[in-house]
GROMACS .gro file of C-alpha atoms in nm:
model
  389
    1UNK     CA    1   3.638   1.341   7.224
    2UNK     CA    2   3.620   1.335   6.843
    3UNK     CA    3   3.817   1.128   6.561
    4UNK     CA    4   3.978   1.300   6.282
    5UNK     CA    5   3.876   1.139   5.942
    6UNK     CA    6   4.301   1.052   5.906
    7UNK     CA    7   4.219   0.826   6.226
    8UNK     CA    8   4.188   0.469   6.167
    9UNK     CA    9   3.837   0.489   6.322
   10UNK     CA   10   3.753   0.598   6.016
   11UNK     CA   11   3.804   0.336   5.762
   12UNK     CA   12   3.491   0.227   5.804
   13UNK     CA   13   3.325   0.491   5.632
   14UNK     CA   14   3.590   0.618   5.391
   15UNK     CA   15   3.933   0.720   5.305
   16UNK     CA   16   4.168   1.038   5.290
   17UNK     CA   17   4.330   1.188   4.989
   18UNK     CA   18   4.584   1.485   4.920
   19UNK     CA   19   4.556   1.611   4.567
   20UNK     CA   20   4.215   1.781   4.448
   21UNK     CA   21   4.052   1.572   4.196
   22UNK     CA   22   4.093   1.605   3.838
   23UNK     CA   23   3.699   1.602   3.718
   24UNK     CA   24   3.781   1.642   3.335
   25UNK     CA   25   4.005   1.296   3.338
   26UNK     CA   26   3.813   1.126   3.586
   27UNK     CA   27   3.505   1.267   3.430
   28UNK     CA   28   3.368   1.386   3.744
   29UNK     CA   29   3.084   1.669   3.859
   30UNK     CA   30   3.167   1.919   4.106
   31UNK     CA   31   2.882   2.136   4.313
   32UNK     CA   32   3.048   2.408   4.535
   33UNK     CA   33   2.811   2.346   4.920
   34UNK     CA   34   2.832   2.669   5.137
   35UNK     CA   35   2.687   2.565   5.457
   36UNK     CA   36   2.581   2.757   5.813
   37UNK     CA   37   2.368   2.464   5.935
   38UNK     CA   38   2.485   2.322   6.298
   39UNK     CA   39   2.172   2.162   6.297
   40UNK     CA   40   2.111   1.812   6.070
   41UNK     CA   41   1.794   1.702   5.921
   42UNK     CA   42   1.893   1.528   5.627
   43UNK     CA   43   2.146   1.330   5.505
   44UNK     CA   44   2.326   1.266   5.173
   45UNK     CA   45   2.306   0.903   5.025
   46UNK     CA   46   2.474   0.831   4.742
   47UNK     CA   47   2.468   0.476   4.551
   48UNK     CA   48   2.827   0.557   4.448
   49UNK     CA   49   3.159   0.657   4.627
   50UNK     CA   50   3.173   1.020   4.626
   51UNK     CA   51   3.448   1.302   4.725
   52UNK     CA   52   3.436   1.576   4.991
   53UNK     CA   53   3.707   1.870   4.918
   54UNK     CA   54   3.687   2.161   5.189
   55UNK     CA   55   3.775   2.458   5.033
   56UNK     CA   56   3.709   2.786   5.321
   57UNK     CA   57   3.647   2.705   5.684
   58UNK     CA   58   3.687   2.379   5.906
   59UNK     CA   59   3.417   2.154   5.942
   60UNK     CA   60   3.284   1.805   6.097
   61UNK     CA   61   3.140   1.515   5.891
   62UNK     CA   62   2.831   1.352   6.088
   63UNK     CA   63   2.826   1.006   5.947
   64UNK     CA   64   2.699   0.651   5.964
   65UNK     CA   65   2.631   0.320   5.691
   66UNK     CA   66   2.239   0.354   5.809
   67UNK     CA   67   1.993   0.574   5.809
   68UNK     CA   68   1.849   0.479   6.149
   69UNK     CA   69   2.158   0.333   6.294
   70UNK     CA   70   2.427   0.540   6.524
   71UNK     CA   71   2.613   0.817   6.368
   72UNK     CA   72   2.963   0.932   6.453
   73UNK     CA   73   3.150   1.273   6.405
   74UNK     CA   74   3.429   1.317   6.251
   75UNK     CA   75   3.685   1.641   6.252
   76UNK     CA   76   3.796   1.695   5.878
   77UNK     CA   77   4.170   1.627   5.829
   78UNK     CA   78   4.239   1.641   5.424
   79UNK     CA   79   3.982   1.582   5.138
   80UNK     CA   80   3.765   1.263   5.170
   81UNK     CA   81   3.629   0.960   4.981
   82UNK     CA   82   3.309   0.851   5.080
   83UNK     CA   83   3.204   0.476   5.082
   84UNK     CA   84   2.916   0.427   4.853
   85UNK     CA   85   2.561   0.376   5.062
   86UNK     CA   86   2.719   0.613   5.346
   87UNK     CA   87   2.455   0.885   5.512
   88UNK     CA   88   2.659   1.184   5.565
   89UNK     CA   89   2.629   1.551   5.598
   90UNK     CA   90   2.878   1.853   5.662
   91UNK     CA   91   2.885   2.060   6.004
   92UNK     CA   92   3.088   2.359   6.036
   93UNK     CA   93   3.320   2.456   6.297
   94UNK     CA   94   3.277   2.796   6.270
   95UNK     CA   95   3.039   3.020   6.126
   96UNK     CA   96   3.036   2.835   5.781
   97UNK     CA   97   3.178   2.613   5.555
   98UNK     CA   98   3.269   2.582   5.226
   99UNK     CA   99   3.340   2.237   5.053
  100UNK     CA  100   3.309   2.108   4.687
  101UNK     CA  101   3.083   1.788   4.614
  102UNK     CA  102   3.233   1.579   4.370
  103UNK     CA  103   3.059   1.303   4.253
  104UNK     CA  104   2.979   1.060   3.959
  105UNK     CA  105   2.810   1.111   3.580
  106UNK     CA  106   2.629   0.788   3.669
  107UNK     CA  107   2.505   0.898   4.050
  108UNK     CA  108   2.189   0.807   4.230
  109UNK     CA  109   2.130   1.051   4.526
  110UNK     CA  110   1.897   1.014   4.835
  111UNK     CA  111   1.830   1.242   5.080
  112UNK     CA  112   1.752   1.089   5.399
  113UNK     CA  113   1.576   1.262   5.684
  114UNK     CA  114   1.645   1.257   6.013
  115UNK     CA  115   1.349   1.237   6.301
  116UNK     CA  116   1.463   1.381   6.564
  117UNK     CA  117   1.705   1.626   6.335
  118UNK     CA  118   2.096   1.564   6.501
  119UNK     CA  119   2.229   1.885   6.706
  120UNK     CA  120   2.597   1.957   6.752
  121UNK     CA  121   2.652   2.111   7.027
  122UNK     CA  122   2.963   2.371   7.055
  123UNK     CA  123   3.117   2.423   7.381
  124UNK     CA  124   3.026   2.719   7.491
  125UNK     CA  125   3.020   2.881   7.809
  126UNK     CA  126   2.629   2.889   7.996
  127UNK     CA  127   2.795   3.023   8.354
  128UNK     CA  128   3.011   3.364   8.312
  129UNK     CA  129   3.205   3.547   8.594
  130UNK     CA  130   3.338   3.901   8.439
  131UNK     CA  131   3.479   4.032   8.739
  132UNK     CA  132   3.557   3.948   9.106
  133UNK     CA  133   3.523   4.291   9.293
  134UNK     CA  134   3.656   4.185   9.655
  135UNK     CA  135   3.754   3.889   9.856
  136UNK     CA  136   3.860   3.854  10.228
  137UNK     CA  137   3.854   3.644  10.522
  138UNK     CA  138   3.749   3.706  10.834
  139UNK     CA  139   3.795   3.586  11.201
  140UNK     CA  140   3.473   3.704  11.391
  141UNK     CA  141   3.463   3.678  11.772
  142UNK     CA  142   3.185   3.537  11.967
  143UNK     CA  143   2.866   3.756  12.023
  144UNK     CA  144   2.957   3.915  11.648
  145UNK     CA  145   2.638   4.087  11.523
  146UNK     CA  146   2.624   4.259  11.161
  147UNK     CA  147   2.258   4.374  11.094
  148UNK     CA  148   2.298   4.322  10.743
  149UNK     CA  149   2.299   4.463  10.374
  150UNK     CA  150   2.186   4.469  10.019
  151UNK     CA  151   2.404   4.555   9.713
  152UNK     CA  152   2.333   4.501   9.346
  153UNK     CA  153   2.639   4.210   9.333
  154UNK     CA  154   2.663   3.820   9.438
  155UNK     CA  155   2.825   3.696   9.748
  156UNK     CA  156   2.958   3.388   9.885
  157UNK     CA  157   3.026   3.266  10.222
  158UNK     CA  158   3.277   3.012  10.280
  159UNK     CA  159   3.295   2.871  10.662
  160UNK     CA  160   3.635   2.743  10.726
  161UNK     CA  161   3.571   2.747  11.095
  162UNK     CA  162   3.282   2.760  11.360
  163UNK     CA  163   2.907   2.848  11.334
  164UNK     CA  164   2.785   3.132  11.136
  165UNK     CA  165   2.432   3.222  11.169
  166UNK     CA  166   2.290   3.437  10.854
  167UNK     CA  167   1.949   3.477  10.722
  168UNK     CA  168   1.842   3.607  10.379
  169UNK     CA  169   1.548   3.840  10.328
  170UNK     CA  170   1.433   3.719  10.662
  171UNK     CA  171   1.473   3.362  10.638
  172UNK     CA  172   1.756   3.211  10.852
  173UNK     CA  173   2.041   2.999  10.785
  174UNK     CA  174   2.335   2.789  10.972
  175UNK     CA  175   2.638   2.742  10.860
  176UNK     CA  176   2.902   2.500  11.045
  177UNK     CA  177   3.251   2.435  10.926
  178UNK     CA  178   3.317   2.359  10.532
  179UNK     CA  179   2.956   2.509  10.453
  180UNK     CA  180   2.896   2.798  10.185
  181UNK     CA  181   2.605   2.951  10.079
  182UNK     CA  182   2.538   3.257   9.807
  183UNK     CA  183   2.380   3.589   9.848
  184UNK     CA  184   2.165   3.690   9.546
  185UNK     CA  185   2.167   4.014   9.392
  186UNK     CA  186   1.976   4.297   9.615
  187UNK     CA  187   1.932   4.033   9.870
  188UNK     CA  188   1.930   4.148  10.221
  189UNK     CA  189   2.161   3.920  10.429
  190UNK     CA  190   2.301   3.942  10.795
  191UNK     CA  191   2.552   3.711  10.967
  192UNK     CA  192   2.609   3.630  11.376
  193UNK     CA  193   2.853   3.485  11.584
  194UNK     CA  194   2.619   3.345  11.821
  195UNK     CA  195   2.830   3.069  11.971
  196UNK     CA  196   3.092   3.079  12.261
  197UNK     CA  197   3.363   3.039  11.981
  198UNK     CA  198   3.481   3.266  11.681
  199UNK     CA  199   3.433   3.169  11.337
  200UNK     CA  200   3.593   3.239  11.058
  201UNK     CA  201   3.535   3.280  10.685
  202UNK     CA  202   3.574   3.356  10.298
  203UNK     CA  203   3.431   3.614  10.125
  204UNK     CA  204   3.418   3.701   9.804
  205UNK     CA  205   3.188   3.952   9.633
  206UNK     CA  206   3.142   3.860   9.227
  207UNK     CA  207   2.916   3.977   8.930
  208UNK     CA  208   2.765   3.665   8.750
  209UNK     CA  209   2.572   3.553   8.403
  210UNK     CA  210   2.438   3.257   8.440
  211UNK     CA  211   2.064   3.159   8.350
  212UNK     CA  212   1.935   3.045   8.647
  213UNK     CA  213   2.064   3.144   8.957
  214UNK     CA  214   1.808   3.024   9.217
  215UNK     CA  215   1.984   2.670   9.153
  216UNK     CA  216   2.278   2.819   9.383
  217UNK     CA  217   2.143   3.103   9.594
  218UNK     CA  218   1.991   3.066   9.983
  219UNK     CA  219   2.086   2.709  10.050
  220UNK     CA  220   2.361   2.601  10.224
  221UNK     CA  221   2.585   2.410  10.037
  222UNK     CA  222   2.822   2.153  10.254
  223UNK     CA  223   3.199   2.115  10.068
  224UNK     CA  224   3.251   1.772   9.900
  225UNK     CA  225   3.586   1.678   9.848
  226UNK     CA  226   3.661   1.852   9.471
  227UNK     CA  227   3.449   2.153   9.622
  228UNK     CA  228   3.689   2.224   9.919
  229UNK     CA  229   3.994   2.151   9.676
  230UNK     CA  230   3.878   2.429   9.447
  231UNK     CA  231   3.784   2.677   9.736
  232UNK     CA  232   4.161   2.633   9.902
  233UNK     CA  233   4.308   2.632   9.531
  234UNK     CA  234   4.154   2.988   9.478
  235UNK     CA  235   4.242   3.085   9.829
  236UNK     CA  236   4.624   2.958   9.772
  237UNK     CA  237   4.642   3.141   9.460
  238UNK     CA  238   4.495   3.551   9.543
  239UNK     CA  239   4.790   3.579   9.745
  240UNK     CA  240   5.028   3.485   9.468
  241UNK     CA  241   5.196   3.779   9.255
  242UNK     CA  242   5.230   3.585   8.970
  243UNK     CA  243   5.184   3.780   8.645
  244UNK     CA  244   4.825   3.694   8.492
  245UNK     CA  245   4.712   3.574   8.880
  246UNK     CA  246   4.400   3.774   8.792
  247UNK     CA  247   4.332   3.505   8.524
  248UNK     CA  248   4.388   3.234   8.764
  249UNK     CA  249   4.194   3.287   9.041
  250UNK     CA  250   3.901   3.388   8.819
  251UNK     CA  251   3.923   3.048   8.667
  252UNK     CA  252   3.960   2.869   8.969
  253UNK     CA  253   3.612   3.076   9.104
  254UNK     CA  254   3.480   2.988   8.790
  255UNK     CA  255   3.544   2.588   8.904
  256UNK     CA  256   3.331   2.659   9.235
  257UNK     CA  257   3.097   2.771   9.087
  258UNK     CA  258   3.015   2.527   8.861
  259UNK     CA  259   3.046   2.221   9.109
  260UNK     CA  260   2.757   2.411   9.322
  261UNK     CA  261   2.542   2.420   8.994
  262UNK     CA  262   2.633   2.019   8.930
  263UNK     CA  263   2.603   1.945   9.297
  264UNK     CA  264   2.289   1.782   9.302
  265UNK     CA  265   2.382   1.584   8.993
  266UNK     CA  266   2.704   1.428   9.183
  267UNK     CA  267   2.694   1.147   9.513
  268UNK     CA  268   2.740   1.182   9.814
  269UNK     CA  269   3.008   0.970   9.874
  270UNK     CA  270   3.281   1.189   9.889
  271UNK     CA  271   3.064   1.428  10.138
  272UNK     CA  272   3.338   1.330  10.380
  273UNK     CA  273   3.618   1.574  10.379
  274UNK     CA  274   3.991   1.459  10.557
  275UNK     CA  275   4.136   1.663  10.807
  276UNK     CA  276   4.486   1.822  10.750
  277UNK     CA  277   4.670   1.578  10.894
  278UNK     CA  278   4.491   1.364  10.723
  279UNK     CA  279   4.519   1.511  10.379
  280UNK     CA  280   4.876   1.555  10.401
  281UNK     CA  281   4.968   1.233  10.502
  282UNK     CA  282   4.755   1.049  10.195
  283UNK     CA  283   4.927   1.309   9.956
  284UNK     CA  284   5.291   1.237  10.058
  285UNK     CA  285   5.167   0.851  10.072
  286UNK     CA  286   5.015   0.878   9.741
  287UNK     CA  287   5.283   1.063   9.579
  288UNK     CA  288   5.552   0.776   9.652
  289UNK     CA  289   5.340   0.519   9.509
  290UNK     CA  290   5.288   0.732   9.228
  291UNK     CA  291   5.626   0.799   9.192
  292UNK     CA  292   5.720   0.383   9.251
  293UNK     CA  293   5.460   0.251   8.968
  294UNK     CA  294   5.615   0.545   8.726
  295UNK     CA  295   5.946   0.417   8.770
  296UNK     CA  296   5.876   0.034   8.746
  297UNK     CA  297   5.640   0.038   8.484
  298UNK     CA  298   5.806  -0.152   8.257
  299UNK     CA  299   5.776  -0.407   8.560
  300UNK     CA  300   5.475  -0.667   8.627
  301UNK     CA  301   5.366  -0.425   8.922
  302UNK     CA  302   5.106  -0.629   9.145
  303UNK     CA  303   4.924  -0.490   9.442
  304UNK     CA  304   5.055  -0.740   9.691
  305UNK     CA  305   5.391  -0.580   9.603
  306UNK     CA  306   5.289  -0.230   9.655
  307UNK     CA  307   5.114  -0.328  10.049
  308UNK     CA  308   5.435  -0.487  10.129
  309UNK     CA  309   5.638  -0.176   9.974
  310UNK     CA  310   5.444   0.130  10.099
  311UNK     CA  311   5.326  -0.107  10.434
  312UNK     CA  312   4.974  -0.026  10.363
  313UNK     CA  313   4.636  -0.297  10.348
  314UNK     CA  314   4.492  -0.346  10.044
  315UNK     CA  315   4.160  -0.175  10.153
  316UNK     CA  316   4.332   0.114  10.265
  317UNK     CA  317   4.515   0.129   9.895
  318UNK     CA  318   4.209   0.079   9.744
  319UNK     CA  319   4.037   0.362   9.928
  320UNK     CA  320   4.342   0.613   9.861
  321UNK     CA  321   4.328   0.538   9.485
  322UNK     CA  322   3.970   0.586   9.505
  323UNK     CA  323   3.938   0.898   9.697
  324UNK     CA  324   4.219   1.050   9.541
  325UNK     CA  325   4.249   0.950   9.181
  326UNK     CA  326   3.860   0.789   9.130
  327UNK     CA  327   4.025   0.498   9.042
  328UNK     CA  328   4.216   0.142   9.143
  329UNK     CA  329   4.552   0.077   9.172
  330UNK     CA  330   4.524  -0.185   8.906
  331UNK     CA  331   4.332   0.032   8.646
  332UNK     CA  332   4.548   0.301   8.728
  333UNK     CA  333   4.854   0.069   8.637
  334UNK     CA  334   4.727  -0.092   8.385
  335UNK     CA  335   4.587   0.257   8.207
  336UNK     CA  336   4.973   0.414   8.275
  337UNK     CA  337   5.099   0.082   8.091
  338UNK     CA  338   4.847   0.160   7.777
  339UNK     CA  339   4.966   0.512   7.807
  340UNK     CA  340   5.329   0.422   7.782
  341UNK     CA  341   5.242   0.185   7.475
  342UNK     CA  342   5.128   0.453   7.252
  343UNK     CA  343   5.434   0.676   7.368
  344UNK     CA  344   5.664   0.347   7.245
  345UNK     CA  345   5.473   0.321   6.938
  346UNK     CA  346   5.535   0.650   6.825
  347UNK     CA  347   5.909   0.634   6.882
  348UNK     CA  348   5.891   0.304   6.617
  349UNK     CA  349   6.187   0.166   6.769
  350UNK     CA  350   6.041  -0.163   6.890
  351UNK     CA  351   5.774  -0.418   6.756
  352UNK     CA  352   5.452  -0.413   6.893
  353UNK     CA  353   5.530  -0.819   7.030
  354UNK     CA  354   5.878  -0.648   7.180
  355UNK     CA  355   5.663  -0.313   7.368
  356UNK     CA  356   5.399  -0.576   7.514
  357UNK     CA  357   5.695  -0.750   7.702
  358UNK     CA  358   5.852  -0.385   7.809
  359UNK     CA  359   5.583  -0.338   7.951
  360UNK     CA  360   5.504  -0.699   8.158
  361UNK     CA  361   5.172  -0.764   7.959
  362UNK     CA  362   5.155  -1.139   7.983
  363UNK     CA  363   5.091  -1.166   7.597
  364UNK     CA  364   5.083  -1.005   7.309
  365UNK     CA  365   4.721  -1.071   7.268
  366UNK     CA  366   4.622  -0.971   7.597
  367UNK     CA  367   4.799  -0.652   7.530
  368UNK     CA  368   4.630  -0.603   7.219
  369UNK     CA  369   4.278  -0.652   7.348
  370UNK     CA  370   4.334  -0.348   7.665
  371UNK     CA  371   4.461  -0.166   7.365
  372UNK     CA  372   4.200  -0.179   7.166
  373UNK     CA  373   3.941  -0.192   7.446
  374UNK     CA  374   4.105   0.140   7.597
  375UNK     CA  375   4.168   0.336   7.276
  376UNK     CA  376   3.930   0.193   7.036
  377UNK     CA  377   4.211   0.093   6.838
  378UNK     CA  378   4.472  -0.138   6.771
  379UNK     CA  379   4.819  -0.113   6.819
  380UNK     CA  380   4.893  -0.220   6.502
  381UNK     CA  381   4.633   0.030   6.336
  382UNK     CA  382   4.750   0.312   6.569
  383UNK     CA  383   5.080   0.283   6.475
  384UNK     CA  384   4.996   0.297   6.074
  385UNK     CA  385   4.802   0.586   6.162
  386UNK     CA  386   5.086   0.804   6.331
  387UNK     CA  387   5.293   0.688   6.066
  388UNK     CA  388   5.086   0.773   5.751
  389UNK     CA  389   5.056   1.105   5.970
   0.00000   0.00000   0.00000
């Protein structure tokens, strides 16, 4: 996530202003910078504090006080004074930017190169799913036999239920309960029932873009937790009659598709899925405690407080934070108590000494140092910062 140059993170560096300068009473020079470059191999260095005005466009400001040291990236929020002996250069949002240079009579400029040159990188899609042409599911009774087919779209298999044998171009494949796998394009696939119980099974038949299919097609995939969540979010949704389902469901296809492309990149410690009973229990569970910690968080919450309450160990609360949220119950207290600070801030009815007892921090220092640990600022700067906004 990126700063905006009216964030206190950026004091370091420099300073905001409103007005444009006035270069004929300040005695200033002005070059107009029209910029496409996304792409950074040099850096301005200027002896003397200098002024950035945008003028057309939205842009970032890649910046650091060395030339070899870390740089950080800034989104630009009003015209800018630049610290003298900064290295900075202009990125732009869009397709290009343009931004006056205003700088000293008396200025000594550098330009500093950078080896390797610095990249932004946009967020753009890599994985694209136009169009979902058909989904179903399917109970199939022992002995099924379909001799197979080729068409010129993807497919994926989702076993909810039983054994589904299936081979691709002739090479064979099982798939037991909570496995997928993906037919390419013009792939010949079959699928058999060979067991002495029925299976049953998503389909759903998709056009893709992606660069690199292989990474997903003929292996079987077995559902990890956030996996199986997606898969029975999209299947919840197709029945709905929401307007702008459509939308929905392609998004939430979208999402399985992409955790089979980062699967191998993830661990395996989730590979364990709950059963229903299980599931729903942990989610009502959860929810109360969830619901508890919200209410009392102006309270010194412990987690001998919450066993006793909820009549749960504290290894099995520490597992249903983890598997549910990716997180402790004390983090997850502690982060909703940070949370709430910034909220209380903003309202300016209370001192920053009066919110850190609200909230049961033991001190006003302690509460200052998980404040400034967890936002990267302090309350006391965050506050002049929403404020000045």
């Amino acid at each position: 996530m990126y700063d905006k140059t009216s964030s206190a993170q950026f004091k370091k560096y420099g300073s905001i202003y409103d007005e444009p300068k006035d270069l004929h009473s300040d005695e200033l020079i002005q070059r107009e910078v029209v910029t496409t470059d996304r792409v950074i191999s040099s850096l301005y260095h200027f002896s003397e504090p200098v002024y950035v005005e945008v003028k057309d466009g939205m842009a970032y400001i890649l910046i650091g006080d060395s030339s070899d040291g870390e740089f950080k990236l800034f989104g630009i929020h009003r015209n800018l004074e630049i610290k003298a002996n900064m290295y900075f250069n202009i990125i732009p949002m869009m397709d290009q930017v343009k931004f006056n240079l205003i700088i000293p009579p008396n200025y000594n400029l550098n330009i500093e190169f950078l080896n390797p040159p610095y990249e932004y990188n946009r967020i753009l899609p890599t994985i694209n799913i136009p169009e979902i042409m058909a989904y179903y599911y399917t109970i199939k009774s022992p002995n099924y036999k379909f001799k197979g087919e080729r068409h010129n779209i993807y497919e994926l298999t989702f076993v909810d239920n039983g054994t589904l044998e299936t081979s691709i171009d002739n090479v064979s494949y099982t798939l037991n309960s909570y496995d997928l796998i993906i037919y390419g394009k013009n792939q010949l696939h079959t699928q058999n029932v060979n067991s002495d119980s029925s299976c049953s099974y998503l389909t759903v038949m998709f056009d893709m873009e992606c660069k690199d299919d292989s990474l997903i097609c003929n292996r079987v995939f077995h559902c990890r937790k956030e996996l199986y969540k997606a898969i029975r979010t999209f299947a919840k949704n197709i029945s709905s009659t929401l307007p702008y389902t459509q939308n929905l469901i392609l998004s939430n296809f979208h999402e399985i598709i992409i955790r089979l492309f980062q699967y191998d990149y993830l661990g395996t410690e989730s590979d364990k899925l709950p059963t229903e009973t299980q599931q729903y229990f942990q989610d009502e569970l959860l929810e109360g405690i969830l619901a508890y910690i919200d209410k009392m968080v102006c309270e010194p919450i412990t987690i001998e407080e919450l066993c006793g309450k909820f009549s749960v160990s504290r290894s099995s609360l520490q597992t249903l934070f983890k598997n549910n949220l990716n997180t402790s119950p004390k983090k997850y207290i502690n982060d909703l108590k940070l949370a709430k600070s910034k909220l209380l801030i903003k309202e300016n009815k209370y001192t920053i000494s009066e919110i850190a007892f609200m909230l049961g921090f033991s001190s006003i220092h302690y509460f200052s140092r998980a404040f400034t640990q967890h936002f990267e600022i302090s309350p006391s700067e965050y506050a002049q910062t929403v404020f000045k906004s």
